[in-house]
mmCIF file of C-alpha atoms in Angstrom:
data_model
loop_
_atom_site.group_PDB
_atom_site.id
_atom_site.type_symbol
_atom_site.label_atom_id
_atom_site.label_comp_id
_atom_site.label_asym_id
_atom_site.label_seq_id
_atom_site.Cartn_x
_atom_site.Cartn_y
_atom_site.Cartn_z
ATOM 1 C CA ILE Z 1 14.131 7.939 9.056
ATOM 2 C CA GLY Z 2 17.037 10.087 8.090
ATOM 3 C CA GLY Z 3 14.818 12.662 6.544
ATOM 4 C CA LYS Z 4 15.609 16.156 7.391
ATOM 5 C CA PRO Z 5 12.194 18.259 8.386
ATOM 6 C CA GLU Z 6 13.382 21.469 6.888
ATOM 7 C CA LYS Z 7 13.782 19.799 3.508
ATOM 8 C CA LEU Z 8 10.595 17.672 3.374
ATOM 9 C CA ILE Z 9 8.005 19.936 5.268
ATOM 10 C CA ASN Z 10 6.647 23.617 4.965
ATOM 11 C CA LEU Z 11 7.633 24.451 8.390
ATOM 12 C CA PRO Z 12 6.161 27.533 8.771
ATOM 13 C CA ALA Z 13 2.635 26.385 7.675
ATOM 14 C CA ALA Z 14 3.075 23.057 9.951
ATOM 15 C CA GLN Z 15 3.982 25.111 12.887
ATOM 16 C CA GLN Z 16 1.238 27.722 12.271
ATOM 17 C CA ASP Z 17 -1.482 24.836 12.048
ATOM 18 C CA GLY Z 18 0.214 22.597 14.898
ATOM 19 C CA VAL Z 19 0.452 19.603 12.787
ATOM 20 C CA LEU Z 20 1.610 16.342 14.283
ATOM 21 C CA VAL Z 21 4.563 15.037 12.527
ATOM 22 C CA LEU Z 22 5.976 11.876 12.850
ATOM 23 C CA LYS Z 23 9.408 10.289 11.781
ATOM 24 C CA ARG Z 24 8.553 6.675 10.736
ATOM 25 C CA PHE Z 25 11.149 3.850 10.907
ATOM 26 C CA SER Z 26 10.971 2.927 7.134
ATOM 27 C CA GLY Z 27 12.197 4.634 4.225
ATOM 28 C CA GLY Z 28 10.390 6.685 1.484
ATOM 29 C CA GLY Z 29 9.303 10.218 1.348
ATOM 30 C CA THR Z 30 6.694 12.219 3.420
ATOM 31 C CA VAL Z 31 3.194 11.835 3.330
ATOM 32 C CA VAL Z 32 -0.062 13.409 4.814
ATOM 33 C CA VAL Z 33 -2.483 10.868 6.442
ATOM 34 C CA ASP Z 34 -5.893 11.394 7.562
ATOM 35 C CA HIS Z 35 -9.187 9.532 7.848
ATOM 36 C CA ASP Z 36 -9.529 9.133 4.247
ATOM 37 C CA SER Z 37 -5.932 7.360 3.673
ATOM 38 C CA LEU Z 38 -6.385 3.673 3.370
ATOM 39 C CA TRP Z 39 -3.426 1.862 4.992
ATOM 40 C CA THR Z 40 -2.117 -1.458 4.357
ATOM 41 C CA THR Z 41 0.957 -3.389 5.840
ATOM 42 C CA PHE Z 42 2.623 -6.734 4.986
ATOM 43 C CA ILE Z 43 5.344 -8.286 7.121
ATOM 44 C CA GLY Z 44 7.215 -11.062 5.647
ATOM 45 C CA ARG Z 45 9.625 -13.814 7.010
ATOM 46 C CA ASN Z 46 12.529 -14.811 4.839
ATOM 47 C CA LYS Z 47 12.230 -18.275 5.600
ATOM 48 C CA VAL Z 48 8.532 -18.354 4.882
ATOM 49 C CA MET Z 49 8.352 -15.920 1.798
ATOM 50 C CA LYS Z 50 11.589 -17.422 0.226
ATOM 51 C CA GLU Z 51 10.214 -16.538 -3.363
ATOM 52 C CA VAL Z 52 10.153 -12.590 -2.442
ATOM 53 C CA LYS Z 53 13.790 -11.302 -2.504
ATOM 54 C CA PRO Z 54 14.451 -8.969 0.644
ATOM 55 C CA PHE Z 55 14.898 -6.013 -1.483
ATOM 56 C CA PRO Z 56 12.499 -2.857 -2.081
ATOM 57 C CA ARG Z 57 12.003 -3.337 -5.700
ATOM 58 C CA GLU Z 58 11.199 -6.989 -5.328
ATOM 59 C CA ILE Z 59 9.099 -6.433 -2.556
ATOM 60 C CA MET Z 60 6.932 -3.873 -4.281
ATOM 61 C CA GLN Z 61 6.551 -5.907 -7.554
ATOM 62 C CA TRP Z 62 5.396 -8.931 -5.370
ATOM 63 C CA SER Z 63 2.786 -6.743 -3.657
ATOM 64 C CA ALA Z 64 1.733 -5.144 -6.921
ATOM 65 C CA ASP Z 65 1.483 -8.280 -9.056
ATOM 66 C CA VAL Z 66 -0.021 -10.832 -6.486
ATOM 67 C CA ILE Z 67 -1.985 -8.507 -4.081
ATOM 68 C CA PHE Z 68 -2.941 -5.070 -5.458
ATOM 69 C CA ALA Z 69 -3.181 -5.570 -9.232
ATOM 70 C CA PRO Z 70 -5.926 -8.420 -8.653
ATOM 71 C CA ALA Z 71 -7.771 -6.250 -6.141
ATOM 72 C CA PHE Z 72 -8.166 -3.344 -8.495
ATOM 73 C CA GLU Z 73 -9.245 -5.770 -10.969
ATOM 74 C CA LYS Z 74 -11.886 -7.194 -8.771
ATOM 75 C CA TRP Z 75 -12.869 -3.731 -7.862
ATOM 76 C CA ILE Z 76 -13.260 -2.725 -11.379
ATOM 77 C CA GLU Z 77 -15.405 -5.713 -11.993
ATOM 78 C CA GLN Z 78 -17.740 -4.677 -9.083
ATOM 79 C CA ILE Z 79 -18.528 -1.209 -10.650
ATOM 80 C CA ALA Z 80 -18.344 -1.968 -14.344
ATOM 81 C CA PRO Z 81 -20.204 -4.203 -16.774
ATOM 82 C CA SER Z 82 -19.284 -7.716 -16.413
ATOM 83 C CA GLU Z 83 -18.558 -8.374 -20.057
ATOM 84 C CA THR Z 84 -15.958 -5.859 -19.964
ATOM 85 C CA PHE Z 85 -13.688 -7.692 -17.554
ATOM 86 C CA GLY Z 86 -13.839 -11.522 -18.228
ATOM 87 C CA ALA Z 87 -12.088 -14.617 -17.520
ATOM 88 C CA ALA Z 88 -9.334 -13.588 -20.079
ATOM 89 C CA THR Z 89 -8.383 -10.582 -17.994
ATOM 90 C CA ARG Z 90 -8.573 -12.480 -14.630
ATOM 91 C CA LYS Z 91 -6.075 -15.146 -16.003
ATOM 92 C CA SER Z 92 -3.694 -12.584 -16.989
ATOM 93 C CA LEU Z 93 -3.366 -10.818 -13.908
ATOM 94 C CA VAL Z 94 -4.289 -13.381 -10.838
ATOM 95 C CA ALA Z 95 -1.721 -15.784 -9.532
ATOM 96 C CA PRO Z 96 -3.338 -19.119 -9.193
ATOM 97 C CA LYS Z 97 -3.687 -20.690 -5.759
ATOM 98 C CA LYS Z 98 -0.714 -22.817 -4.713
ATOM 99 C CA ARG Z 99 -0.200 -25.563 -2.076
ATOM 100 C CA GLY Z 100 1.694 -24.402 1.008
ATOM 101 C CA ARG Z 101 -0.294 -21.245 1.631
ATOM 102 C CA GLN Z 102 0.865 -19.063 4.393
ATOM 103 C CA THR Z 103 -1.566 -17.347 7.165
ATOM 104 C CA LEU Z 104 -2.621 -13.588 6.301
ATOM 105 C CA VAL Z 105 -4.264 -11.715 9.064
ATOM 106 C CA PHE Z 106 -6.936 -9.049 8.488
ATOM 107 C CA GLN Z 107 -8.931 -6.771 10.808
ATOM 108 C CA GLY Z 108 -10.550 -3.333 10.135
ATOM 109 C CA LYS Z 109 -8.611 -1.164 8.000
ATOM 110 C CA SER Z 110 -5.208 -2.974 8.324
ATOM 111 C CA CYS Z 111 -3.809 -5.995 6.908
ATOM 112 C CA GLY Z 112 -0.362 -7.602 7.447
ATOM 113 C CA PHE Z 113 1.336 -10.921 7.550
ATOM 114 C CA SER Z 114 1.877 -13.219 10.345
ATOM 115 C CA GLY Z 115 4.636 -15.483 10.168
ATOM 116 C CA GLY Z 116 2.446 -18.248 9.361
ATOM 117 C CA PHE Z 117 2.665 -21.971 8.986
ATOM 118 C CA GLY Z 118 3.567 -23.989 5.710
ATOM 119 C CA GLU Z 119 5.640 -23.601 2.766
ATOM 120 C CA SER Z 120 6.827 -20.600 0.825
ATOM 121 C CA LEU Z 121 4.367 -18.646 -1.451
ATOM 122 C CA VAL Z 122 5.492 -19.660 -5.225
ATOM 123 C CA LEU Z 123 5.103 -16.901 -7.494
ATOM 124 C CA LEU Z 124 5.081 -17.035 -11.282
ATOM 125 C CA PRO Z 125 8.152 -15.287 -12.638
ATOM 126 C CA GLU Z 126 6.225 -14.626 -16.102
ATOM 127 C CA LEU Z 127 3.453 -12.880 -14.049
ATOM 128 C CA SER Z 128 3.857 -9.109 -14.678
ATOM 129 C CA LEU Z 129 1.948 -5.695 -14.654
ATOM 130 C CA ASN Z 130 3.972 -5.114 -18.003
ATOM 131 C CA GLU Z 131 1.958 -7.672 -19.722
ATOM 132 C CA SER Z 132 -0.306 -5.899 -22.295
ATOM 133 C CA ASN Z 133 -4.027 -6.376 -21.534
ATOM 134 C CA THR Z 134 -6.408 -5.188 -24.149
ATOM 135 C CA GLU Z 135 -9.488 -5.183 -21.835
ATOM 136 C CA LEU Z 136 -7.799 -3.029 -19.295
ATOM 137 C CA GLN Z 137 -6.317 -0.630 -21.759
ATOM 138 C CA ASN Z 138 -9.862 -0.162 -23.051
ATOM 139 C CA CYS Z 139 -11.075 0.576 -19.474
ATOM 140 C CA PRO Z 140 -12.165 4.367 -18.939
ATOM 141 C CA ARG Z 141 -10.674 4.102 -15.630
ATOM 142 C CA PRO Z 142 -6.691 4.590 -15.483
ATOM 143 C CA LYS Z 143 -4.961 1.320 -15.125
ATOM 144 C CA PHE Z 144 -3.365 0.363 -11.952
ATOM 145 C CA GLN Z 145 0.356 0.106 -12.099
ATOM 146 C CA LEU Z 146 3.470 0.251 -10.215
ATOM 147 C CA ARG Z 147 5.593 3.105 -11.357
ATOM 148 C CA GLU Z 148 9.128 3.402 -9.963
ATOM 149 C CA ASN Z 149 8.413 3.361 -6.486
ATOM 150 C CA ASP Z 150 4.679 4.384 -6.276
ATOM 151 C CA TYR Z 151 1.294 2.973 -7.213
ATOM 152 C CA VAL Z 152 -0.358 5.041 -9.738
ATOM 153 C CA LEU Z 153 -3.589 5.360 -11.877
ATOM 154 C CA GLY Z 154 -2.298 6.730 -15.402
ATOM 155 C CA GLU Z 155 0.334 9.038 -14.703
ATOM 156 C CA ARG Z 156 -0.822 10.252 -11.239
ATOM 157 C CA LYS Z 157 0.158 8.713 -7.878
ATOM 158 C CA MET Z 158 -2.548 7.383 -5.623
ATOM 159 C CA GLY Z 159 -0.304 4.974 -3.408
ATOM 160 C CA GLY Z 160 3.116 5.582 -1.653
ATOM 161 C CA ASN Z 161 5.225 2.800 -0.388
ATOM 162 C CA ALA Z 162 8.051 2.390 2.328
ATOM 163 C CA GLN Z 163 10.109 -0.650 3.524
ATOM 164 C CA SER Z 164 12.084 -1.708 6.381
ATOM 165 C CA ILE Z 165 14.429 -4.470 5.855
ATOM 166 C CA VAL Z 166 16.187 -6.532 8.649
ATOM 167 C CA LYS Z 167 18.361 -9.726 8.665
ATOM 168 C CA ASP Z 168 15.463 -12.218 9.145
ATOM 169 C CA GLY Z 169 12.374 -10.348 7.181
ATOM 170 C CA TRP Z 170 10.708 -7.341 5.922
ATOM 171 C CA LEU Z 171 7.736 -4.764 6.343
ATOM 172 C CA HIS Z 172 6.210 -3.245 3.512
ATOM 173 C CA HIS Z 173 3.442 -0.595 4.254
ATOM 174 C CA THR Z 174 1.345 1.696 1.915
ATOM 175 C CA SER Z 175 -0.977 4.680 2.040
ATOM 176 C CA PHE Z 176 -3.697 4.819 -0.478
ATOM 177 C CA LEU Z 177 -5.351 8.137 -1.155
ATOM 178 C CA TRP Z 178 -9.050 7.559 -1.275
ATOM 179 C CA ASP Z 179 -9.409 11.294 -0.689
ATOM 180 C CA TYR Z 180 -7.532 14.310 0.465
ATOM 181 C CA ASP Z 181 -7.868 17.662 1.483
ATOM 182 C CA ALA Z 182 -5.714 19.935 -0.884
ATOM 183 C CA HIS Z 183 -5.186 22.445 1.728
ATOM 184 C CA ASN Z 184 -3.230 19.807 3.835
ATOM 185 C CA MET Z 185 -0.875 19.237 0.764
ATOM 186 C CA GLN Z 186 0.517 22.755 1.747
ATOM 187 C CA TYR Z 187 2.436 21.037 4.422
ATOM 188 C CA LEU Z 188 4.717 19.272 1.856
ATOM 189 C CA THR Z 189 7.507 20.712 -0.193
ATOM 190 C CA LEU Z 190 8.605 19.445 -3.623
ATOM 191 C CA PRO Z 191 11.250 17.117 -2.493
ATOM 192 C CA ASP Z 192 14.734 17.217 -4.104
ATOM 193 C CA LYS Z 193 14.633 13.502 -4.545
ATOM 194 C CA ARG Z 194 11.367 12.599 -6.682
ATOM 195 C CA PRO Z 195 10.259 10.167 -9.318
ATOM 196 C CA ASP Z 196 11.412 10.833 -12.728
ATOM 197 C CA TYR Z 197 7.684 10.500 -14.052
ATOM 198 C CA ARG Z 198 6.541 13.140 -11.760
ATOM 199 C CA GLY Z 199 8.920 15.723 -12.985
ATOM 200 C CA ASP Z 200 8.337 19.153 -11.333
ATOM 201 C CA ARG Z 201 4.486 18.757 -11.282
ATOM 202 C CA PRO Z 202 3.235 20.177 -7.887
ATOM 203 C CA HIS Z 203 0.945 18.002 -5.725
ATOM 204 C CA ASP Z 204 -2.333 18.826 -7.223
ATOM 205 C CA GLU Z 205 -1.253 17.645 -10.654
ATOM 206 C CA PHE Z 206 0.595 14.795 -9.378
ATOM 207 C CA LEU Z 207 -1.762 12.960 -7.119
ATOM 208 C CA VAL Z 208 -5.142 11.264 -7.779
ATOM 209 C CA LYS Z 209 -7.905 10.521 -5.631
ATOM 210 C CA LEU Z 210 -9.278 6.908 -5.651
ATOM 211 C CA LYS Z 211 -12.916 8.210 -4.989
ATOM 212 C CA ASP Z 212 -12.715 9.956 -8.304
ATOM 213 C CA HIS Z 213 -12.701 6.841 -10.347
ATOM 214 C CA TYR Z 214 -14.373 4.345 -7.902
ATOM 215 C CA ASP Z 215 -16.823 6.273 -5.803
ATOM 216 C CA GLY Z 216 -20.514 6.251 -6.595
ATOM 217 C CA ARG Z 217 -20.948 2.622 -7.070
ATOM 218 C CA SER Z 218 -18.437 1.602 -4.479
ATOM 219 C CA THR Z 219 -17.003 2.770 -1.058
ATOM 220 C CA LYS Z 220 -13.512 3.292 0.503
ATOM 221 C CA HIS Z 221 -14.315 0.430 2.480
ATOM 222 C CA GLU Z 222 -14.798 -1.954 -0.233
ATOM 223 C CA PHE Z 223 -11.359 -1.659 -1.023
ATOM 224 C CA PHE Z 224 -10.120 -3.683 1.689
ATOM 225 C CA GLY Z 225 -12.532 -6.448 0.862
ATOM 226 C CA HIS Z 226 -10.964 -6.774 -2.558
ATOM 227 C CA VAL Z 227 -7.649 -6.976 -1.124
ATOM 228 C CA LYS Z 228 -8.643 -9.642 1.366
ATOM 229 C CA SER Z 229 -10.425 -11.557 -1.823
ATOM 230 C CA SER Z 230 -7.068 -11.236 -3.766
ATOM 231 C CA ALA Z 231 -4.996 -12.267 -0.959
ATOM 232 C CA SER Z 232 -7.040 -15.294 -0.376
ATOM 233 C CA GLU Z 233 -5.984 -16.663 -4.000
ATOM 234 C CA SER Z 234 -2.742 -17.383 -2.418
ATOM 235 C CA PHE Z 235 -2.997 -17.373 1.510
ATOM 236 C CA GLU Z 236 -5.067 -18.991 4.060
ATOM 237 C CA LEU Z 237 -6.734 -15.777 5.993
ATOM 238 C CA GLU Z 238 -7.305 -15.614 9.624
ATOM 239 C CA GLU Z 239 -9.380 -12.706 11.180
ATOM 240 C CA VAL Z 240 -8.406 -11.049 14.321
ATOM 241 C CA THR Z 241 -9.980 -8.384 16.456
ATOM 242 C CA THR Z 242 -8.549 -5.166 17.792
ATOM 243 C CA GLY Z 243 -8.946 -6.659 21.177
ATOM 244 C CA GLU Z 244 -6.860 -9.574 20.358
ATOM 245 C CA VAL Z 245 -4.057 -7.443 19.064
ATOM 246 C CA LEU Z 246 -4.152 -5.217 22.122
ATOM 247 C CA GLY Z 247 -3.973 -8.275 24.354
ATOM 248 C CA LEU Z 248 -0.922 -9.454 22.519
ATOM 249 C CA MET Z 249 0.482 -5.964 22.793
ATOM 250 C CA ASN Z 250 -0.101 -6.198 26.590
ATOM 251 C CA GLU Z 251 1.475 -9.716 27.020
ATOM 252 C CA LYS Z 252 4.469 -9.294 24.859
ATOM 253 C CA PHE Z 253 5.175 -5.512 25.169
ATOM 254 C CA GLY Z 254 3.603 -4.153 28.242
ATOM 255 C CA GLY Z 255 0.822 -2.373 26.321
ATOM 256 C CA LEU Z 256 0.504 -0.360 23.303
ATOM 257 C CA GLN Z 257 1.715 2.877 25.107
ATOM 258 C CA GLY Z 258 4.715 0.976 26.460
ATOM 259 C CA TRP Z 259 5.711 -0.286 23.321
ATOM 260 C CA PHE Z 260 5.585 3.250 21.537
ATOM 261 C CA ASP Z 261 7.552 4.735 24.425
ATOM 262 C CA GLY Z 262 10.308 1.916 24.382
ATOM 263 C CA LYS Z 263 11.144 -0.144 21.411
ATOM 264 C CA CYS Z 264 8.920 1.748 18.572
ATOM 265 C CA ARG Z 265 11.275 3.531 16.321
ATOM 266 C CA THR Z 266 8.589 5.797 15.031
ATOM 267 C CA LYS Z 267 8.616 9.072 17.143
ATOM 268 C CA PRO Z 268 7.070 12.605 17.035
ATOM 269 C CA VAL Z 269 9.115 15.297 15.591
ATOM 270 C CA ARG Z 270 9.479 18.887 17.231
ATOM 271 C CA VAL Z 271 8.793 21.352 14.324
#
């Protein structure tokens, strides 16, 4: 939220094309989003998610180990020969079900935690993406990993993360790159603060499209099905409709527009 547009955005290009710029309330860098961005959000309550320490790295590691690594494994199983990814692979990456599962709410392209009821999620401390896995290493598709603050395939980024942490809980959201228009990357500068593994690589050498590895025998919409499936390993899932969410917004906040104009900390930026 403290980012300066002149340091993060190619202002002349953005101004010329009339690009809408929003300053979000969470941390992290600047991202370009469009209809080919895949968005996920988790909202955790400290009293419920006691095993997830409310710090950025710990939250990212939890989401990578428990939700996204199993989701990508399931995705690969769908499109790769079944004998390549058998039971041994699943056991090495997927957290087993535990009693006291919470509620996870899904609808359309978004997913997020409700406060839920029940005990805390119990994580296995030995479960880590750093564990060697022969099957995954032999896969022709680059392995999903958490690299510094990014989700990557191999050496290239395909998911950016940001968090907002308050006294009683936290929010963790991600934009995954199913596809992107290379032209739109001109709106971004090479940031002064960037991960070590990126070095000075420009966007076209640093980013990777998920469609380049998962398209053909799959679609971007199936990504959310696999996220939902992996989440069901640890949570009871409850599906809600957009209408139900908007009804709640009307009841609690005077409508979506009223909330955006009032309490929402994400605001448009004049460039």
